[in-house]
Amino acid sequence: MPRWESDAQGRLERAALELFETQGFERTSVAQIAGAAGLKERSFYRYFPDKREVLFAGNELEAHLVAQVEAADPGLTPIEALLTALGTAEEIFRPREFLLRRGRVIAANPALAERDLIKLADIADALAPALERRGVERGKARFIIDVVLAIHRRAMPRWLAEPDTTLAQLMAQAAAELREAVTLPAPRVR
Amino acid sequence: MPRWESDAQGRLERAALELFETQGFERTSVAQIAGAAGLKERSFYRYFPDKREVLFAGNELEAHLVAQVEAADPGLTPIEALLTALGTAEEIFRPREFLLRRGRVIAANPALAERDLIKLADIADALAPALERRGVERGKARFIIDVVLAIHRRAMPRWLAEPDTTLAQLMAQAAAELREAVTLPAPRVR
């Protein structure tokens, strides 16, 4: 997203975030967002299907991750392929300061928090066939994806808080934390 | 739920499932569900806030899991405490045959699939303070919960398909699968 700061989509995203912060998500209209971005209302719909979608950048992340898994070295294990793919996601991320503010707005609005959950589930659904094409059975593929998304969720707040780190480093750190947690004595079966 | 087969809530749940299967979720009204269960419409609202909620049994699962984590042996690691708590969830589960049909109806209806995601996130939110009271830092608590929910999601379809197994056994098996997946060579950091 080299021109995100100035292009129409970026202007809409930043205008929406600003309005959601100052007057609330519910009280902000698509017309207001478009107006604040210096665009006509119908231009908004060229980029986003509705107001809830403006902070989720369409399917950019999903498409990026699927392409990364498809392109991953065949010698990588499924979990390595996914960790590597998610580790590169910062290439298409918005600036940290935007993401921090975005996170707060999403957490404060149930409609956006729900959309966030749905987006994540959509990403998991989209990644599963890419792992299956690497020979991973469907149920196992979904399991590995869920675990790697948990690792990603663990790494993100640290990445946002620590500007000198890479997401890949922090995901490797979270993966190590998981390894430690699960290699403790096996849980008793009752 | 000893009397689930005959009590009012159980009758409502089974009537709703049947109607969702035969005429679809969207085309089924609360009045129809109540009528099919031999109850007045207003009785429905004594058990469920709306039509989307009828297949999710209120906060039963959430309350059960939080109570189980609170009561878990203090000597268990956080991950063991959660696996043990989730392993006991079958005590309050509906019969397998109901759950299989329920799963198909949820998967076929976006509104229900969304509610399912939200319910799971609510359960994760509710479990976090219970782990924090065991001395686990907030971010780590959420991480462990996400991982154990992934383990649960892996175990459930097997438990539904194999009547002679316990959920606790299958979760232990999925935890072992995870241990194997993450103890392979650490992913490269780029």
Short mmCIF file of C-alpha atoms in Angstrom, two decimals:
data_model
loop_
_atom_site.label_atom_id
_atom_site.label_comp_id
_atom_site.label_asym_id
_atom_site.label_seq_id
_atom_site.Cartn_x
_atom_site.Cartn_y
_atom_site.Cartn_z
CA MET A 1 0.00 0.00 0.00
CA PRO A 2 2.58 2.60 -1.01
CA ARG A 3 0.09 5.39 -1.58
CA TRP A 4 -2.25 4.51 1.29
CA GLU A 5 -1.69 7.89 2.96
CA SER A 6 -3.05 9.76 -0.03
CA ASP A 7 -5.20 7.37 -2.08
CA ALA A 8 -8.98 7.38 -1.92
CA GLN A 9 -9.27 4.15 0.05
CA GLY A 10 -6.75 5.31 2.64
CA ARG A 11 -8.49 8.68 2.95
CA LEU A 12 -11.82 6.91 3.55
CA GLU A 13 -10.31 4.62 6.18
CA ARG A 14 -8.71 7.50 8.06
CA ALA A 15 -11.80 9.69 7.83
CA ALA A 16 -13.97 6.82 9.13
CA LEU A 17 -11.64 6.10 12.04
CA GLU A 18 -11.57 9.77 13.01
CA LEU A 19 -15.37 10.03 12.89
CA PHE A 20 -15.91 6.77 14.79
CA GLU A 21 -13.55 8.07 17.48
CA THR A 22 -15.13 11.49 17.83
CA GLN A 23 -18.85 10.86 17.35
CA GLY A 24 -19.16 7.09 17.61
CA PHE A 25 -19.66 4.32 15.06
CA GLU A 26 -23.45 4.26 15.24
CA ARG A 27 -23.84 8.00 14.72
CA THR A 28 -21.52 8.17 11.72
CA SER A 29 -23.00 7.86 8.21
CA VAL A 30 -21.34 6.73 4.99
CA ALA A 31 -22.09 10.19 3.56
CA GLN A 32 -20.14 11.81 6.40
CA ILE A 33 -17.18 9.52 5.90
CA ALA A 34 -17.11 10.18 2.17
CA GLY A 35 -17.50 13.93 2.75
CA ALA A 36 -14.64 14.02 5.27
CA ALA A 37 -12.46 12.18 2.73
CA GLY A 38 -13.38 14.72 0.02
CA LEU A 39 -15.34 12.13 -1.98
CA LYS A 40 -18.91 11.55 -3.08
CA GLU A 41 -20.97 9.01 -1.14
CA ARG A 42 -21.15 6.62 -4.10
CA SER A 43 -17.34 6.53 -4.27
CA PHE A 44 -17.36 4.93 -0.81
CA TYR A 45 -19.14 1.90 -2.22
CA ARG A 46 -16.44 1.42 -4.82
CA TYR A 47 -14.16 0.40 -1.95
CA PHE A 48 -16.41 -0.99 0.78
CA PRO A 49 -19.80 -2.75 0.76
CA ASP A 50 -20.94 -1.00 3.98
CA LYS A 51 -19.90 1.14 6.93
CA ARG A 52 -18.91 -1.84 9.09
CA GLU A 53 -16.36 -2.89 6.46
CA VAL A 54 -14.34 0.32 6.22
CA LEU A 55 -11.90 -0.64 9.00
CA PHE A 56 -11.33 -4.12 7.56
CA ALA A 57 -9.85 -3.21 4.17
CA GLY A 58 -11.89 -5.65 2.12
CA ASN A 59 -10.17 -8.97 1.54
CA GLU A 60 -6.63 -7.61 1.34
CA LEU A 61 -5.28 -9.54 4.32
CA GLU A 62 -7.06 -12.75 3.34
CA ALA A 63 -5.79 -12.58 -0.24
CA HIS A 64 -2.26 -11.78 0.94
CA LEU A 65 -2.15 -14.69 3.38
CA VAL A 66 -3.56 -17.22 0.92
CA ALA A 67 -1.02 -16.12 -1.71
CA GLN A 68 1.80 -16.42 0.84
CA VAL A 69 0.79 -19.94 1.86
CA GLU A 70 0.44 -20.96 -1.80
CA ALA A 71 3.94 -19.62 -2.46
CA ALA A 72 5.55 -21.09 0.68
CA ASP A 73 8.52 -23.45 0.31
CA PRO A 74 7.09 -26.99 -0.03
CA GLY A 75 9.69 -28.15 2.49
CA LEU A 76 8.09 -26.15 5.31
CA THR A 77 5.77 -27.93 7.71
CA PRO A 78 2.17 -26.64 7.63
CA ILE A 79 2.68 -24.68 10.84
CA GLU A 80 5.92 -23.15 9.53
CA ALA A 81 4.22 -22.19 6.25
CA LEU A 82 1.42 -20.44 8.14
CA LEU A 83 3.71 -18.70 10.62
CA THR A 84 5.85 -17.47 7.74
CA ALA A 85 2.79 -16.23 5.83
CA LEU A 86 1.35 -14.40 8.85
CA GLY A 87 4.76 -13.02 9.70
CA THR A 88 4.77 -11.17 6.37
CA ALA A 89 1.36 -9.61 6.98
CA GLU A 90 2.95 -6.40 8.22
CA GLU A 91 3.87 -5.68 4.59
CA ILE A 92 0.24 -4.80 3.94
CA PHE A 93 -0.63 -3.47 7.39
CA ARG A 94 -1.61 0.13 7.97
CA PRO A 95 0.77 2.23 10.12
CA ARG A 96 1.00 1.11 13.76
CA GLU A 97 -0.57 4.31 15.09
CA PHE A 98 -3.62 3.78 12.83
CA LEU A 99 -3.89 0.13 13.94
CA LEU A 100 -3.71 1.04 17.63
CA ARG A 101 -6.55 3.54 17.26
CA ARG A 102 -8.47 1.10 15.06
CA GLY A 103 -8.15 -1.61 17.72
CA ARG A 104 -9.63 0.65 20.36
CA VAL A 105 -12.58 1.63 18.14
CA ILE A 106 -13.31 -2.01 17.29
CA ALA A 107 -13.14 -3.07 20.94
CA ALA A 108 -15.59 -0.32 21.89
CA ASN A 109 -18.23 -1.19 19.26
CA PRO A 110 -19.99 -4.57 19.42
CA ALA A 111 -20.96 -4.36 15.71
CA LEU A 112 -17.30 -3.90 14.75
CA ALA A 113 -16.07 -6.51 17.23
CA GLU A 114 -18.48 -8.99 15.64
CA ARG A 115 -17.28 -8.11 12.16
CA ASP A 116 -13.71 -8.63 13.38
CA LEU A 117 -14.56 -12.16 14.53
CA ILE A 118 -16.30 -12.94 11.25
CA LYS A 119 -13.35 -11.61 9.22
CA LEU A 120 -10.98 -13.83 11.18
CA ALA A 121 -13.21 -16.87 10.62
CA ASP A 122 -13.35 -16.01 6.90
CA ILE A 123 -9.56 -15.87 6.80
CA ALA A 124 -9.37 -19.26 8.51
CA ASP A 125 -11.85 -20.69 5.98
CA ALA A 126 -9.84 -19.26 3.08
CA LEU A 127 -6.52 -20.63 4.37
CA ALA A 128 -7.77 -24.19 4.87
CA PRO A 129 -7.83 -25.16 1.15
CA ALA A 130 -4.32 -23.73 0.74
CA LEU A 131 -3.08 -26.12 3.46
CA GLU A 132 -5.11 -28.99 2.03
CA ARG A 133 -3.30 -28.47 -1.28
CA ARG A 134 -0.10 -29.08 0.71
CA GLY A 135 -1.47 -32.49 1.68
CA VAL A 136 -2.88 -31.61 5.10
CA GLU A 137 -6.15 -33.33 6.04
CA ARG A 138 -9.04 -30.84 6.37
CA GLY A 139 -9.65 -31.14 10.13
CA LYS A 140 -5.95 -30.91 10.89
CA ALA A 141 -5.59 -27.92 8.55
CA ARG A 142 -8.28 -26.04 10.44
CA PHE A 143 -6.68 -26.98 13.76
CA ILE A 144 -3.27 -25.66 12.72
CA ILE A 145 -4.85 -22.48 11.37
CA ASP A 146 -6.72 -21.88 14.64
CA VAL A 147 -3.49 -22.34 16.60
CA VAL A 148 -1.49 -20.04 14.34
CA LEU A 149 -4.21 -17.38 14.52
CA ALA A 150 -3.96 -17.65 18.33
CA ILE A 151 -0.19 -17.12 18.01
CA HIS A 152 -0.84 -14.11 15.78
CA ARG A 153 -3.31 -12.68 18.26
CA ARG A 154 -0.71 -13.09 21.00
CA ALA A 155 2.00 -11.36 18.95
CA MET A 156 0.00 -8.40 17.61
CA PRO A 157 -0.31 -6.23 20.77
CA ARG A 158 3.44 -6.60 21.37
CA TRP A 159 4.21 -5.68 17.78
CA LEU A 160 1.98 -2.63 18.07
CA ALA A 161 3.66 -1.58 21.32
CA GLU A 162 7.25 -2.21 20.24
CA PRO A 163 8.14 -0.30 17.06
CA ASP A 164 11.59 -1.87 16.71
CA THR A 165 10.33 -5.42 16.37
CA THR A 166 9.06 -7.41 13.40
CA LEU A 167 5.83 -9.35 13.52
CA ALA A 168 7.73 -12.49 12.44
CA GLN A 169 10.04 -12.20 15.47
CA LEU A 170 7.14 -11.79 17.88
CA MET A 171 5.22 -14.66 16.33
CA ALA A 172 8.29 -16.89 16.70
CA GLN A 173 8.44 -15.79 20.34
CA ALA A 174 4.75 -16.63 20.89
CA ALA A 175 5.24 -19.99 19.14
CA ALA A 176 8.08 -20.72 21.58
CA GLU A 177 5.81 -19.76 24.48
CA LEU A 178 3.20 -22.20 23.18
CA ARG A 179 5.80 -24.94 22.78
CA GLU A 180 6.76 -24.50 26.41
CA ALA A 181 3.14 -24.50 27.59
CA VAL A 182 2.22 -27.70 25.78
CA THR A 183 5.39 -29.69 26.48
CA LEU A 184 4.66 -29.67 30.19
CA PRO A 185 3.28 -32.99 31.54
CA ALA A 186 0.24 -34.15 29.57
CA PRO A 187 -3.11 -33.31 31.16
CA ARG A 188 -4.74 -36.13 33.07
CA VAL A 189 -7.71 -37.83 31.43
CA ARG A 190 -10.58 -38.29 33.84
CA MET B 1 -29.80 -31.43 32.31
CA PRO B 2 -31.54 -34.61 33.50
CA ARG B 3 -35.00 -33.55 32.37
CA TRP B 4 -33.88 -31.86 29.15
CA GLU B 5 -35.92 -34.29 27.01
CA SER B 6 -39.16 -33.21 28.63
CA ASP B 7 -38.66 -29.78 30.21
CA ALA B 8 -39.84 -26.58 28.55
CA GLN B 9 -36.38 -25.38 27.50
CA GLY B 10 -35.52 -28.73 25.95
CA ARG B 11 -38.85 -28.84 24.12
CA LEU B 12 -38.21 -25.34 22.72
CA GLU B 13 -34.70 -26.27 21.58
CA ARG B 14 -35.87 -29.42 19.82
CA ALA B 15 -38.87 -27.71 18.25
CA ALA B 16 -36.64 -24.89 16.97
CA LEU B 17 -34.07 -27.29 15.51
CA GLU B 18 -36.80 -29.25 13.76
CA LEU B 19 -38.35 -26.09 12.28
CA PHE B 20 -34.98 -24.64 11.24
CA GLU B 21 -34.23 -27.93 9.46
CA THR B 22 -37.54 -28.23 7.66
CA GLN B 23 -38.44 -24.64 6.75
CA GLY B 24 -35.21 -22.73 7.36
CA PHE B 25 -34.03 -20.39 10.13
CA GLU B 26 -35.18 -17.18 8.47
CA ARG B 27 -38.72 -18.40 7.82
CA THR B 28 -39.28 -19.69 11.35
CA SER B 29 -40.91 -17.40 13.92
CA VAL B 30 -40.66 -17.49 17.71
CA ALA B 31 -44.44 -18.03 17.81
CA GLN B 32 -44.05 -21.17 15.64
CA ILE B 33 -41.29 -22.55 17.85
CA ALA B 34 -43.32 -21.95 21.00
CA GLY B 35 -46.43 -23.47 19.39
CA ALA B 36 -44.56 -26.59 18.27
CA ALA B 37 -43.27 -26.98 21.85
CA GLY B 38 -46.81 -26.64 23.22
CA LEU B 39 -46.05 -23.29 24.87
CA LYS B 40 -47.20 -19.68 24.58
CA GLU B 41 -44.94 -17.27 22.69
CA ARG B 42 -44.13 -15.29 25.83
CA SER B 43 -42.86 -18.46 27.53
CA PHE B 44 -40.12 -18.61 24.88
CA TYR B 45 -38.68 -15.35 26.19
CA ARG B 46 -38.41 -16.80 29.68
CA TYR B 47 -35.62 -19.00 28.31
CA PHE B 48 -34.09 -17.15 25.36
CA PRO B 49 -33.74 -13.45 24.48
CA ASP B 50 -34.34 -14.07 20.74
CA LYS B 51 -34.64 -16.68 18.00
CA ARG B 52 -30.91 -16.72 17.27
CA GLU B 53 -30.20 -17.76 20.87
CA VAL B 54 -32.36 -20.88 21.06
CA LEU B 55 -29.62 -23.22 19.83
CA PHE B 56 -27.03 -21.77 22.22
CA ALA B 57 -28.68 -22.60 25.57
CA GLY B 58 -28.10 -19.22 27.18
CA ASN B 59 -24.90 -19.04 29.22
CA GLU B 60 -24.95 -22.62 30.46
CA LEU B 61 -21.67 -23.65 28.86
CA GLU B 62 -19.89 -20.43 29.83
CA ALA B 63 -21.04 -20.68 33.46
CA HIS B 64 -20.09 -24.36 33.61
CA LEU B 65 -16.60 -23.75 32.26
CA VAL B 66 -15.88 -20.77 34.50
CA ALA B 67 -17.03 -22.77 37.55
CA GLN B 68 -14.82 -25.71 36.50
CA VAL B 69 -11.74 -23.50 36.11
CA GLU B 70 -12.44 -21.81 39.44
CA ALA B 71 -12.68 -25.24 41.09
CA ALA B 72 -9.64 -26.75 39.34
CA ASP B 73 -6.80 -28.14 41.44
CA PRO B 74 -4.38 -25.22 42.10
CA GLY B 75 -1.52 -27.57 41.21
CA LEU B 76 -2.62 -27.83 37.58
CA THR B 77 -0.92 -25.65 34.99
CA PRO B 78 -3.25 -23.12 33.29
CA ILE B 79 -3.47 -25.27 30.18
CA GLU B 80 -4.23 -28.39 32.22
CA ALA B 81 -6.92 -26.54 34.18
CA LEU B 82 -8.59 -25.42 30.95
CA LEU B 83 -8.33 -28.80 29.24
CA THR B 84 -9.83 -30.45 32.32
CA ALA B 85 -12.66 -27.90 32.46
CA LEU B 86 -13.49 -28.26 28.76
CA GLY B 87 -13.20 -32.03 29.02
CA THR B 88 -16.10 -32.03 31.49
CA ALA B 89 -18.33 -29.98 29.18
CA GLU B 90 -20.04 -33.11 27.90
CA GLU B 91 -21.80 -33.29 31.29
CA ILE B 92 -24.02 -30.43 30.19
CA PHE B 93 -24.06 -31.17 26.46
CA ARG B 94 -27.23 -32.11 24.63
CA PRO B 95 -27.38 -35.63 23.15
CA ARG B 96 -24.90 -36.27 20.33
CA GLU B 97 -27.63 -36.70 17.72
CA PHE B 98 -29.08 -33.28 18.61
CA LEU B 99 -25.62 -31.69 18.47
CA LEU B 100 -24.86 -33.17 15.05
CA ARG B 101 -28.10 -31.79 13.60
CA ARG B 102 -27.53 -28.48 15.41
CA GLY B 103 -24.05 -28.21 13.88
CA ARG B 104 -25.43 -28.65 10.38
CA VAL B 105 -28.14 -26.01 10.91
CA ILE B 106 -25.61 -23.52 12.31
CA ALA B 107 -23.20 -24.10 9.42
CA ALA B 108 -25.99 -23.50 6.92
CA ASN B 109 -27.18 -20.17 8.41
CA PRO B 110 -24.82 -17.18 8.45
CA ALA B 111 -26.80 -15.50 11.27
CA LEU B 112 -26.34 -18.59 13.45
CA ALA B 113 -22.71 -19.09 12.42
CA GLU B 114 -22.03 -15.50 13.51
CA ARG B 115 -23.77 -16.04 16.83
CA ASP B 116 -21.65 -19.17 17.30
CA LEU B 117 -18.45 -17.14 16.83
CA ILE B 118 -19.68 -14.47 19.24
CA LYS B 119 -20.64 -17.07 21.86
CA LEU B 120 -17.17 -18.59 21.64
CA ALA B 121 -15.54 -15.17 22.03
CA ASP B 122 -17.80 -14.49 25.03
CA ILE B 123 -16.69 -17.77 26.59
CA ALA B 124 -13.05 -16.83 26.02
CA ASP B 125 -13.67 -13.42 27.62
CA ALA B 126 -15.36 -15.04 30.61
CA LEU B 127 -12.58 -17.58 31.15
CA ALA B 128 -9.76 -15.02 31.12
CA PRO B 129 -10.43 -13.60 34.62
CA ALA B 130 -10.65 -17.14 36.02
CA LEU B 131 -7.12 -17.81 34.74
CA GLU B 132 -5.92 -14.41 35.92
CA ARG B 133 -7.08 -15.35 39.43
CA ARG B 134 -4.71 -18.32 39.12
CA GLY B 135 -1.84 -15.85 38.57
CA VAL B 136 -1.70 -15.91 34.77
CA GLU B 137 -0.97 -12.58 33.07
CA ARG B 138 -3.91 -11.32 30.99
CA GLY B 139 -2.36 -11.61 27.53
CA LYS B 140 -1.02 -15.07 28.25
CA ALA B 141 -4.38 -16.15 29.70
CA ARG B 142 -6.13 -15.18 26.49
CA PHE B 143 -3.47 -16.97 24.44
CA ILE B 144 -3.87 -20.21 26.37
CA ILE B 145 -7.65 -19.96 26.12
CA ASP B 146 -7.48 -19.47 22.35
CA VAL B 147 -5.23 -22.52 22.02
CA VAL B 148 -7.43 -24.70 24.23
CA LEU B 149 -10.53 -23.63 22.30
CA ALA B 150 -8.70 -24.69 19.12
CA ILE B 151 -8.02 -28.06 20.77
CA HIS B 152 -11.70 -28.31 21.71
CA ARG B 153 -12.75 -27.49 18.17
CA ARG B 154 -10.45 -30.22 16.90
CA ALA B 155 -11.84 -32.79 19.35
CA MET B 156 -15.57 -32.08 18.97
CA PRO B 157 -16.27 -33.61 15.53
CA ARG B 158 -14.47 -36.79 16.58
CA TRP B 159 -16.42 -36.95 19.82
CA LEU B 160 -19.66 -36.51 17.89
CA ALA B 161 -18.69 -39.24 15.43
CA GLU B 162 -17.40 -41.76 17.99
CA PRO B 163 -20.02 -42.57 20.65
CA ASP B 164 -17.66 -44.71 22.74
CA THR B 165 -15.17 -41.93 23.43
CA THR B 166 -15.08 -39.19 26.05
CA LEU B 167 -14.45 -35.57 25.16
CA ALA B 168 -11.57 -35.50 27.67
CA GLN B 169 -9.83 -38.39 25.84
CA LEU B 170 -10.19 -36.72 22.46
CA MET B 171 -8.99 -33.37 23.78
CA ALA B 172 -5.92 -35.09 25.25
CA GLN B 173 -5.36 -36.64 21.82
CA ALA B 174 -5.67 -33.25 20.07
CA ALA B 175 -3.32 -31.70 22.67
CA ALA B 176 -0.78 -34.43 21.84
CA GLU B 177 -1.21 -33.66 18.14
CA LEU B 178 -0.51 -29.99 18.87
CA ARG B 179 2.54 -30.87 20.96
CA GLU B 180 3.92 -32.84 18.02
CA ALA B 181 3.18 -30.04 15.53
CA VAL B 182 4.91 -27.34 17.59
CA THR B 183 7.93 -29.34 18.74
CA LEU B 184 9.15 -29.69 15.18
CA PRO B 185 12.07 -27.38 14.31
CA ALA B 186 11.28 -23.76 15.15
CA PRO B 187 10.07 -21.67 12.21
CA ARG B 188 12.69 -19.48 10.57
CA VAL B 189 12.50 -15.76 11.25
CA ARG B 190 12.86 -13.73 8.08
#
